[in-house]
């Protein structure tokens, strides 16, 4: 069975066990999909983020992920993943790969059956979408994540077409 699906739409409406947020290291909200997720989830999500352990104001280093409750979202969990800032962070491929991998590992270790991803780093962080699509699809295809249903939620026609093409012709 195909365990990767592409959806064009708003990730806050996803009915999955875990919604992945394209967060920043402080994990206290922001613009883009982060802002949309916090608005839809309400203040409980921010309160849950505030409880995450910090080191020098960093809750989640680049390339890592942290799991919290999901407030008013339909999901059980929000997984906050921090992707690289393209052109600023070194080894962006490795960091984007590990942001996806750490998110998937958290979902599996918390017993999730489904997970929804946005295009991490492809907004203000400037990652070229063709490259990001290739990385995200290849990590999601790994056999260790076979038991999870993986959804990519993409906003524009263009981004949706890029992910579709990578899924069909990797
Ligand atoms: N559903 C699905 N995709 C969305 C939604 C939505 N509701 N809203 C935006 N997108 P970005 P990044 C798409 O900038 O590049 C924040 O301020 C959007 O069109 O949200 O990882 C954080 O706090 C784009 O394709 O994330 C960080 O500081 C993709 O989601 C920083 O931005 C990701 O764009 C993270 O930047």
Coordinates of C-alpha atoms and ligand atoms in Angstrom, one line a residue:
X1 CA 0.0 0.0 0.0
X2 CA 1.1 3.5 -0.7
X3 CA 2.0 5.2 2.6
X4 CA 2.8 8.7 1.2
X5 CA 0.0 11.1 0.1
X6 CA 0.1 14.6 -1.2
X7 CA -2.7 17.0 -0.2
X8 CA -3.0 20.6 -1.4
X9 CA -4.4 22.6 1.5
X10 CA -4.1 23.9 5.1
X11 CA -2.2 21.6 7.4
X12 CA -4.1 22.8 10.4
X13 CA -7.1 20.9 9.0
X14 CA -5.3 17.6 8.8
X15 CA -6.9 14.7 10.6
X16 CA -3.7 12.8 11.6
X17 CA -2.1 11.7 14.9
X18 CA 0.8 14.2 14.5
X19 CA 1.0 17.6 12.7
X20 CA 4.6 18.7 12.0
X21 CA 5.2 22.5 12.5
X22 CA 8.0 24.3 10.6
X23 CA 9.2 26.0 13.7
X24 CA 12.2 28.1 14.8
X25 CA 14.6 27.2 17.6
X26 CA 12.9 29.2 20.2
X27 CA 9.6 27.4 19.5
X28 CA 7.4 30.3 20.6
X29 CA 5.5 30.8 17.3
X30 CA 6.2 32.9 14.3
X31 CA 4.8 33.5 10.8
X32 CA 3.9 31.1 8.0
X33 CA 2.8 27.7 8.9
X34 CA 4.0 28.2 12.5
X35 CA 1.7 31.1 12.9
X36 CA -1.3 29.2 11.4
X37 CA -0.7 26.2 13.6
X38 CA -0.5 28.3 16.8
X39 CA -3.6 30.3 15.8
X40 CA -5.6 27.1 15.2
X41 CA -4.3 25.3 18.3
X42 CA -4.8 28.2 20.7
X43 CA -3.0 29.1 23.9
X44 CA -2.5 25.6 25.1
X45 CA 0.0 25.0 22.4
X46 CA 2.1 28.0 23.4
X47 CA 1.9 26.9 27.0
X48 CA 3.1 23.4 26.1
X49 CA 6.0 24.9 24.1
X50 CA 7.0 27.1 27.0
X51 CA 7.5 24.0 29.1
X52 CA 10.0 22.5 26.7
X53 CA 13.5 22.5 28.2
X54 CA 15.7 25.4 26.9
X55 CA 19.4 25.9 26.6
X56 CA 20.5 29.4 25.8
X57 CA 16.9 30.2 24.8
X58 CA 17.0 27.3 22.3
X59 CA 14.3 24.7 22.7
X60 CA 15.0 22.9 19.5
X61 CA 18.3 23.1 17.7
X62 CA 18.3 23.2 13.8
X63 CA 17.7 19.7 12.4
X64 CA 16.0 18.4 15.5
X65 CA 12.3 18.1 16.6
X66 CA 10.3 18.3 19.8
X67 CA 6.8 16.9 20.5
X68 CA 4.1 18.6 22.4
X69 CA 0.3 18.3 22.9
X70 CA -1.8 19.8 20.1
X71 CA -4.2 22.1 21.9
X72 CA -7.4 22.6 19.9
X73 CA -6.1 20.9 16.7
X74 CA -7.7 17.6 15.7
X75 CA -4.2 15.9 16.0
X76 CA -2.9 14.3 19.2
X77 CA 0.5 15.9 18.9
X78 CA 2.4 18.7 17.3
X79 CA 5.9 17.9 16.3
X80 CA 8.0 21.1 16.1
X81 CA 10.8 20.6 13.6
X82 CA 13.4 23.2 12.9
X83 CA 14.7 23.2 9.3
X84 CA 17.9 25.0 8.1
X85 CA 17.9 28.6 6.9
X86 CA 19.1 28.1 3.3
X87 CA 22.4 29.9 2.6
X88 CA 23.0 30.5 6.3
X89 CA 23.2 27.1 8.1
X90 CA 26.0 24.8 7.0
X91 CA 25.2 21.4 5.5
X92 CA 21.5 22.2 4.8
X93 CA 20.9 18.8 3.2
X94 CA 21.9 17.0 6.3
X95 CA 19.9 19.3 8.5
X96 CA 16.8 19.0 6.5
X97 CA 17.1 15.3 6.3
X98 CA 17.5 15.1 10.1
X99 CA 14.5 17.4 10.7
X100 CA 12.3 14.9 8.8
X101 CA 14.0 11.9 10.3
X102 CA 13.7 13.2 13.9
X103 CA 10.0 14.1 13.3
X104 CA 9.2 10.6 12.0
X105 CA 11.2 8.9 14.8
X106 CA 9.1 10.9 17.4
X107 CA 5.9 9.9 15.7
X108 CA 6.8 6.2 15.7
X109 CA 8.0 6.3 19.3
X110 CA 4.7 7.9 20.4
X111 CA 2.6 5.3 18.7
X112 CA 1.3 7.5 15.9
X113 CA -0.2 5.9 12.8
X114 CA -0.3 9.1 10.7
X115 CA 1.7 12.3 10.3
X116 CA 1.3 15.5 8.2
X117 CA 4.3 17.6 7.1
X118 CA 4.4 21.1 5.6
X119 CA 7.3 22.0 3.2
X120 CA 9.8 22.6 6.0
X121 CA 12.3 25.4 5.3
X122 CA 10.6 26.2 1.9
X123 CA 9.1 29.5 3.0
X124 CA 11.1 32.3 4.8
X125 CA 14.0 29.9 5.3
X126 CA 14.4 29.9 1.5
X127 CA 15.1 26.2 0.7
X128 CA 14.8 25.4 -3.0
X129 CA 11.6 23.3 -3.2
X130 CA 12.8 20.8 -5.7
X131 CA 15.7 19.8 -3.4
X132 CA 13.5 19.8 -0.3
X133 CA 10.9 17.6 -2.0
X134 CA 13.6 15.1 -3.0
X135 CA 15.0 14.9 0.6
X136 CA 11.6 14.8 2.3
X137 CA 10.2 12.0 0.0
X138 CA 13.4 9.9 0.3
X139 CA 13.3 10.0 4.1
X140 CA 9.6 9.2 4.2
X141 CA 10.2 6.2 1.9
X142 CA 12.6 4.5 4.3
X143 CA 11.4 1.1 5.4
X144 CA 11.5 1.9 9.1
X145 CA 8.6 4.4 8.5
X146 CA 6.4 1.9 6.5
X147 CA 3.9 1.6 9.3
X148 CA 3.1 5.3 9.3
X149 CA 0.8 7.1 6.9
X150 CA 2.7 10.2 5.8
X151 CA 0.9 13.2 4.3
X152 CA 2.5 16.3 2.7
X153 CA 0.3 19.4 3.0
X154 CA 1.3 22.0 0.3
X155 CA -0.2 25.3 -0.2
X156 CA 0.3 26.3 -3.9
X157 CA -0.3 24.6 -7.2
X158 CA 3.4 24.9 -7.9
X159 CA 4.6 23.3 -4.7
X160 CA 2.0 20.5 -5.0
X161 CA 3.2 19.7 -8.5
X162 CA 6.8 19.6 -7.4
X163 CA 6.0 17.1 -4.6
X164 CA 3.8 15.0 -6.9
X165 CA 6.6 14.8 -9.5
X166 CA 9.2 13.7 -6.9
X167 CA 6.9 11.1 -5.5
X168 CA 6.3 9.6 -8.9
X169 CA 9.8 10.0 -10.4
X170 CA 12.2 10.2 -7.4
Ligands
LIG1 N1 -0.6 24.8 5.7 C1 0.4 24.2 4.8 N2 1.4 24.9 4.4 C2 1.6 26.2 4.8 C3 0.6 26.9 5.6 C4 -0.5 26.1 6.1 N3 -1.4 26.6 6.9 N4 1.1 28.1 5.8 C5 2.2 28.3 5.1 N5 2.5 27.1 4.5 P1 7.3 28.8 6.4 P2 10.1 27.9 7.0 C6 3.7 26.8 3.6 O1 7.8 30.1 6.1 O2 10.6 28.2 5.7 C7 8.2 30.9 10.8 O3 8.1 32.3 11.1 C8 4.4 27.9 3.0 O4 3.8 28.4 1.8 O5 6.1 28.7 7.3 O6 10.5 26.5 7.6 C9 8.8 30.1 11.9 O7 8.5 30.6 13.1 C10 5.8 27.3 2.7 O8 5.7 26.5 1.5 O9 8.5 27.9 7.2 C11 10.3 30.1 11.5 O10 10.9 31.3 12.1 C12 5.9 26.3 3.9 O11 4.6 26.2 4.5 C13 10.3 30.2 10.0 O12 9.0 30.8 9.6 C14 7.0 26.6 4.9 O13 7.1 28.0 5.0 C15 10.4 28.8 9.4 O14 10.5 29.0 8.0

